Short mmCIF file of C-alpha atoms and ligand atoms in Angstrom, two decimals:
data_model
loop_
_atom_site.label_atom_id
_atom_site.label_comp_id
_atom_site.label_asym_id
_atom_site.label_seq_id
_atom_site.Cartn_x
_atom_site.Cartn_y
_atom_site.Cartn_z
CA MET A 1 -4.26 3.80 16.17
CA ARG A 2 -4.69 0.12 16.98
CA LEU A 3 -1.64 -2.14 17.10
CA ILE A 4 -2.18 -5.82 16.42
CA LYS A 5 0.85 -7.85 17.39
CA VAL A 6 1.66 -10.90 15.32
CA SER A 7 4.63 -13.18 15.59
CA ASP A 8 5.93 -13.31 12.04
CA GLU A 9 5.35 -12.46 8.40
CA GLU A 10 3.20 -15.53 7.82
CA GLU A 11 0.76 -14.65 10.60
CA LEU A 12 0.72 -11.03 9.42
CA SER A 13 -0.11 -12.12 5.86
CA ARG A 14 -2.89 -14.44 6.99
CA LEU A 15 -4.55 -11.94 9.32
CA ALA A 16 -4.34 -9.14 6.76
CA ALA A 17 -5.88 -11.39 4.10
CA GLU A 18 -8.66 -12.56 6.44
CA TYR A 19 -9.50 -8.98 7.30
CA VAL A 20 -9.55 -7.73 3.70
CA PHE A 21 -11.47 -10.81 2.56
CA SER A 22 -14.14 -10.31 5.23
CA LYS A 23 -14.60 -6.73 3.98
CA ILE A 24 -14.91 -7.92 0.37
CA LYS A 25 -17.46 -10.57 1.37
CA SER A 26 -19.61 -8.30 3.49
CA SER A 27 -19.73 -5.23 1.22
CA GLU A 28 -22.17 -4.49 -1.57
CA LYS A 29 -19.56 -2.21 -3.14
CA ILE A 30 -16.00 -1.62 -1.99
CA VAL A 31 -13.00 0.43 -3.13
CA LEU A 32 -9.75 -1.11 -1.95
CA GLY A 33 -6.55 0.92 -1.87
CA LEU A 34 -3.64 -1.43 -2.53
CA ALA A 35 0.09 -1.40 -1.92
CA THR A 36 3.05 -3.13 -3.53
CA GLY A 37 6.44 -4.15 -2.17
CA ARG A 38 7.51 -7.33 -0.41
CA THR A 39 5.31 -6.98 2.67
CA PRO A 40 1.83 -7.48 1.14
CA LEU A 41 2.89 -10.41 -1.08
CA GLY A 42 1.74 -13.03 1.44
CA MET A 43 -1.57 -11.20 1.90
CA TYR A 44 -2.19 -11.35 -1.86
CA ARG A 45 -1.27 -15.04 -1.90
CA HIS A 46 -3.79 -15.84 0.84
CA LEU A 47 -6.46 -13.60 -0.68
CA SER A 48 -6.05 -15.35 -4.02
CA LYS A 49 -6.42 -18.72 -2.31
CA TYR A 50 -9.54 -17.71 -0.33
CA SER A 51 -11.08 -16.20 -3.47
CA LYS A 52 -10.69 -19.48 -5.34
CA GLU A 53 -11.88 -21.62 -2.42
CA TYR A 54 -15.00 -19.51 -1.85
CA LYS A 55 -15.52 -18.69 -5.56
CA GLN A 56 -15.63 -15.06 -4.48
CA SER A 57 -16.99 -12.62 -7.06
CA TYR A 58 -15.12 -9.33 -7.49
CA SER A 59 -17.83 -7.63 -9.53
CA HIS A 60 -18.48 -5.17 -6.69
CA VAL A 61 -14.79 -4.40 -6.05
CA HIS A 62 -12.64 -1.60 -7.43
CA THR A 63 -8.96 -1.31 -6.61
CA VAL A 64 -6.75 1.77 -6.63
CA ASN A 65 -3.02 1.39 -6.13
CA LEU A 66 -0.84 3.81 -4.27
CA ASP A 67 1.88 4.34 -6.82
CA GLU A 68 3.84 3.45 -9.95
CA TYR A 69 7.34 4.22 -11.19
CA VAL A 70 7.71 6.84 -13.93
CA GLY A 71 8.54 5.25 -17.29
CA SER A 72 7.72 1.79 -15.99
CA ARG A 73 4.89 -0.72 -15.61
CA ALA A 74 6.63 -2.50 -12.72
CA TYR A 75 3.76 -2.16 -10.24
CA HIS A 76 1.14 -2.90 -12.92
CA ASP A 77 2.97 -6.17 -13.59
CA TYR A 78 3.37 -6.88 -9.87
CA MET A 79 -0.38 -6.47 -9.25
CA GLN A 80 -1.32 -8.54 -12.27
CA GLN A 81 1.01 -11.41 -11.39
CA ASN A 82 0.52 -11.46 -7.64
CA PHE A 83 -3.18 -10.71 -7.36
CA PHE A 84 -5.38 -9.69 -10.29
CA ASP A 85 -4.62 -12.75 -12.44
CA HIS A 86 -5.78 -15.02 -9.59
CA ILE A 87 -9.08 -13.44 -8.63
CA GLY A 88 -10.82 -12.82 -11.95
CA ILE A 89 -11.32 -9.09 -11.42
CA HIS A 90 -12.25 -7.13 -14.54
CA LYS A 91 -9.36 -5.01 -15.79
CA ASN A 92 -11.43 -1.81 -15.84
CA GLN A 93 -12.06 -2.22 -12.11
CA THR A 94 -8.35 -2.02 -11.30
CA HIS A 95 -6.62 1.34 -11.26
CA LEU A 96 -2.98 2.38 -10.98
CA PRO A 97 -1.23 5.61 -11.88
CA ASP A 98 0.09 5.42 -15.45
CA GLY A 99 3.85 5.85 -15.17
CA ILE A 100 4.31 5.97 -18.93
CA ALA A 101 1.79 8.77 -19.48
CA VAL A 102 3.20 11.52 -21.72
CA ASP A 103 1.83 14.29 -19.53
CA LEU A 104 2.57 13.29 -15.93
CA GLU A 105 0.88 16.32 -14.36
CA LYS A 106 -2.30 15.55 -16.26
CA GLU A 107 -2.02 11.91 -15.18
CA CYS A 108 -1.83 12.94 -11.50
CA LYS A 109 -5.03 14.97 -11.90
CA ARG A 110 -6.71 12.09 -13.75
CA TYR A 111 -5.85 9.71 -10.92
CA GLU A 112 -7.33 12.00 -8.28
CA GLU A 113 -10.45 12.18 -10.45
CA VAL A 114 -10.65 8.37 -10.67
CA ILE A 115 -10.67 8.14 -6.87
CA ILE A 116 -13.38 10.80 -6.60
CA GLN A 117 -15.50 9.09 -9.27
CA LEU A 118 -15.27 5.83 -7.33
CA GLY A 119 -16.57 7.60 -4.24
CA GLY A 120 -13.27 7.49 -2.32
CA ILE A 121 -11.30 4.65 -0.79
CA ASP A 122 -13.03 2.42 1.77
CA LEU A 123 -9.99 0.50 2.97
CA GLN A 124 -6.40 1.47 2.18
CA VAL A 125 -3.66 -1.11 2.71
CA LEU A 126 -0.25 0.45 3.35
CA GLY A 127 3.29 -0.78 3.77
CA ILE A 128 5.94 1.44 5.31
CA GLY A 129 9.34 2.41 3.94
CA GLN A 130 12.47 2.11 6.06
CA ASN A 131 12.57 5.92 6.17
CA GLY A 132 8.90 6.07 7.18
CA HIS A 133 7.50 6.76 3.72
CA ILE A 134 3.96 5.73 2.82
CA GLY A 135 3.14 5.14 -0.83
CA PHE A 136 6.14 6.97 -2.29
CA ASN A 137 5.65 10.02 -0.08
CA GLU A 138 9.24 10.60 0.94
CA PRO A 139 10.40 12.54 4.04
CA GLY A 140 9.45 16.21 3.78
CA THR A 141 6.26 15.64 1.77
CA ASP A 142 3.47 18.03 2.66
CA PHE A 143 0.76 16.35 4.72
CA SER A 144 -1.90 17.88 2.45
CA SER A 145 -0.30 16.68 -0.81
CA ARG A 146 -2.39 15.12 -3.58
CA THR A 147 -1.26 12.63 -6.24
CA HIS A 148 2.08 13.89 -7.53
CA VAL A 149 5.42 13.01 -9.13
CA VAL A 150 8.27 12.37 -6.68
CA GLU A 151 12.04 12.11 -6.88
CA LEU A 152 12.90 8.99 -4.89
CA THR A 153 15.46 9.20 -2.11
CA GLU A 154 18.68 7.17 -2.13
CA SER A 155 17.34 5.15 0.82
CA THR A 156 14.23 4.10 -1.15
CA LEU A 157 16.19 3.49 -4.35
CA SER A 158 18.62 1.18 -2.61
CA ALA A 159 15.85 -0.64 -0.65
CA ASN A 160 14.01 -1.36 -3.92
CA ALA A 161 16.99 -1.90 -6.26
CA LYS A 162 16.61 -5.68 -5.98
CA TYR A 163 13.35 -5.57 -7.97
CA PHE A 164 15.04 -4.12 -11.04
CA THR A 165 17.03 -6.91 -12.61
CA HIS A 166 15.41 -6.59 -16.07
CA GLU A 167 15.05 -2.84 -16.43
CA LYS A 168 16.89 0.28 -15.29
CA GLN A 169 15.53 1.43 -11.94
CA PRO A 170 13.48 4.60 -12.39
CA ARG A 171 14.38 7.47 -10.07
CA ARG A 172 10.92 9.00 -10.10
CA ALA A 173 7.43 7.75 -9.31
CA ILE A 174 3.81 8.89 -9.25
CA THR A 175 2.24 8.48 -5.84
CA MET A 176 -1.06 9.21 -4.20
CA GLY A 177 -0.44 12.17 -1.90
CA ILE A 178 -0.59 12.05 1.87
CA GLY A 179 -3.78 14.12 1.75
CA THR A 180 -5.26 11.59 -0.68
CA ILE A 181 -4.33 8.65 1.56
CA LEU A 182 -5.73 10.34 4.67
CA GLU A 183 -9.15 10.64 3.03
CA SER A 184 -9.53 6.83 3.04
CA ASN A 185 -12.21 5.69 5.48
CA GLU A 186 -9.94 3.10 7.00
CA ILE A 187 -6.23 2.24 6.86
CA LEU A 188 -4.48 -1.08 7.43
CA LEU A 189 -0.71 -0.71 7.70
CA LEU A 190 1.51 -3.79 7.48
CA ALA A 191 5.01 -3.81 8.94
CA SER A 192 7.31 -6.80 8.93
CA GLY A 193 10.93 -7.24 9.88
CA GLU A 194 13.61 -5.39 11.83
CA LYS A 195 14.32 -3.02 8.95
CA LYS A 196 10.97 -1.39 9.74
CA ALA A 197 11.57 -1.13 13.51
CA ARG A 198 12.86 2.46 13.50
CA ALA A 199 9.98 3.71 11.35
CA LEU A 200 7.50 1.90 13.59
CA ARG A 201 9.02 3.37 16.74
CA GLU A 202 8.62 6.85 15.25
CA LEU A 203 5.05 6.05 14.24
CA PHE A 204 4.02 5.05 17.77
CA GLN A 205 6.42 6.93 20.00
CA GLY A 206 7.73 9.85 17.96
CA THR A 207 6.18 13.23 17.35
CA MET A 208 4.14 13.84 14.25
CA ASN A 209 6.45 15.37 11.64
CA SER A 210 6.92 15.30 7.90
CA ASP A 211 10.45 13.85 8.22
CA ILE A 212 8.72 10.56 9.00
CA PRO A 213 5.66 10.72 6.72
CA ALA A 214 3.87 7.76 8.38
CA THR A 215 3.55 9.72 11.63
CA VAL A 216 0.68 11.61 9.96
CA LEU A 217 -1.43 8.49 10.49
CA ASN A 218 -1.81 9.59 14.12
CA HIS A 219 -4.21 12.14 12.63
CA HIS A 220 -6.48 9.52 11.09
CA PRO A 221 -9.43 8.17 13.12
CA ASN A 222 -9.34 4.57 11.89
CA VAL A 223 -5.87 3.05 11.51
CA THR A 224 -4.89 -0.52 12.34
CA VAL A 225 -1.23 -1.51 12.31
CA LEU A 226 -0.33 -5.18 11.96
CA ALA A 227 3.28 -5.61 13.05
CA ASP A 228 5.40 -8.69 13.57
CA GLU A 229 8.09 -9.17 16.23
CA GLY A 230 10.90 -7.79 14.08
CA ALA A 231 9.01 -4.59 13.26
CA ARG A 232 8.11 -4.12 16.94
CA SER A 233 11.62 -4.74 18.25
CA LEU A 234 12.34 -1.08 19.05
CA LEU A 235 8.99 -0.23 20.63
CA GLU A 236 9.54 0.66 24.29
CA GLU A 237 6.92 -1.66 25.72
CA GLU A 238 8.55 -4.54 23.91
CA SER A 239 12.00 -4.16 25.42
C1 GLP B 301 7.84 0.92 -1.82
C2 GLP B 301 6.35 1.16 -2.03
C3 GLP B 301 5.64 1.32 -0.73
C4 GLP B 301 6.01 0.19 0.20
C5 GLP B 301 7.49 0.23 0.50
C6 GLP B 301 7.96 -0.85 1.43
O1 GLP B 301 8.53 2.08 -1.61
N1 GLP B 301 6.09 2.29 -2.86
O2 GLP B 301 4.23 1.37 -0.95
O3 GLP B 301 5.29 0.28 1.40
O4 GLP B 301 8.16 0.07 -0.74
O5 GLP B 301 8.19 -2.01 0.70
P1 GLP B 301 8.56 -3.42 1.28
O6 GLP B 301 7.26 -4.02 1.71
O7 GLP B 301 9.16 -4.14 0.11
O8 GLP B 301 9.50 -3.21 2.39
#
């Protein structure tokens, strides 16, 4: 695992966007795994700006998102507003789990199939939950799990409650599994702020265990972590 130290959220956003943009520019075909939440917002803002400046075509790009709430389109709307609307990507090249599907089990299988049909994920962008979750894979999730429905923990519900001012906050979500995420060729994890410091310490200095799902990334051969000062504040070498 490589750790790239940045000073703050702005630098993190810029570097992440530059990296993802360079991959988009240099690939003939690319499947990007995308994340939601507060952390990648700046990355999407910069990517949207670069795409306009360089008139970047997205005809060779497919996106697959990590997760969506059950009974909600919250992450569909987030992606549309913060990224897709700004880059001119064709709707049928963007993929998210359908949280309002009638048959959720069938939807999980369909989503796995979508990823296989696309040939797998080239670069997966991840955030990290305060409890160390990745996607919505909460503590205790099997490391070999595939796309599945999860009951969200109180910690995750309260961390994300602020995003639900217009609708009731769902207590369940569909998420790519840890096994699904680990099959990505490359992973870029973004961590910003002191609230992520404990999870980051476990990631780098803890033992691999399913109580802190992100620790599984120590298993993956190609992970880069971009972390700002706040997120690194509990790492031993920093103190
Ligand atoms: C949610 C998302 C995760 C994200 C996490 C952290 O739980 N499902 O993919 O990494 O929140 O979000 P934030 O960046 O807002 O701290």
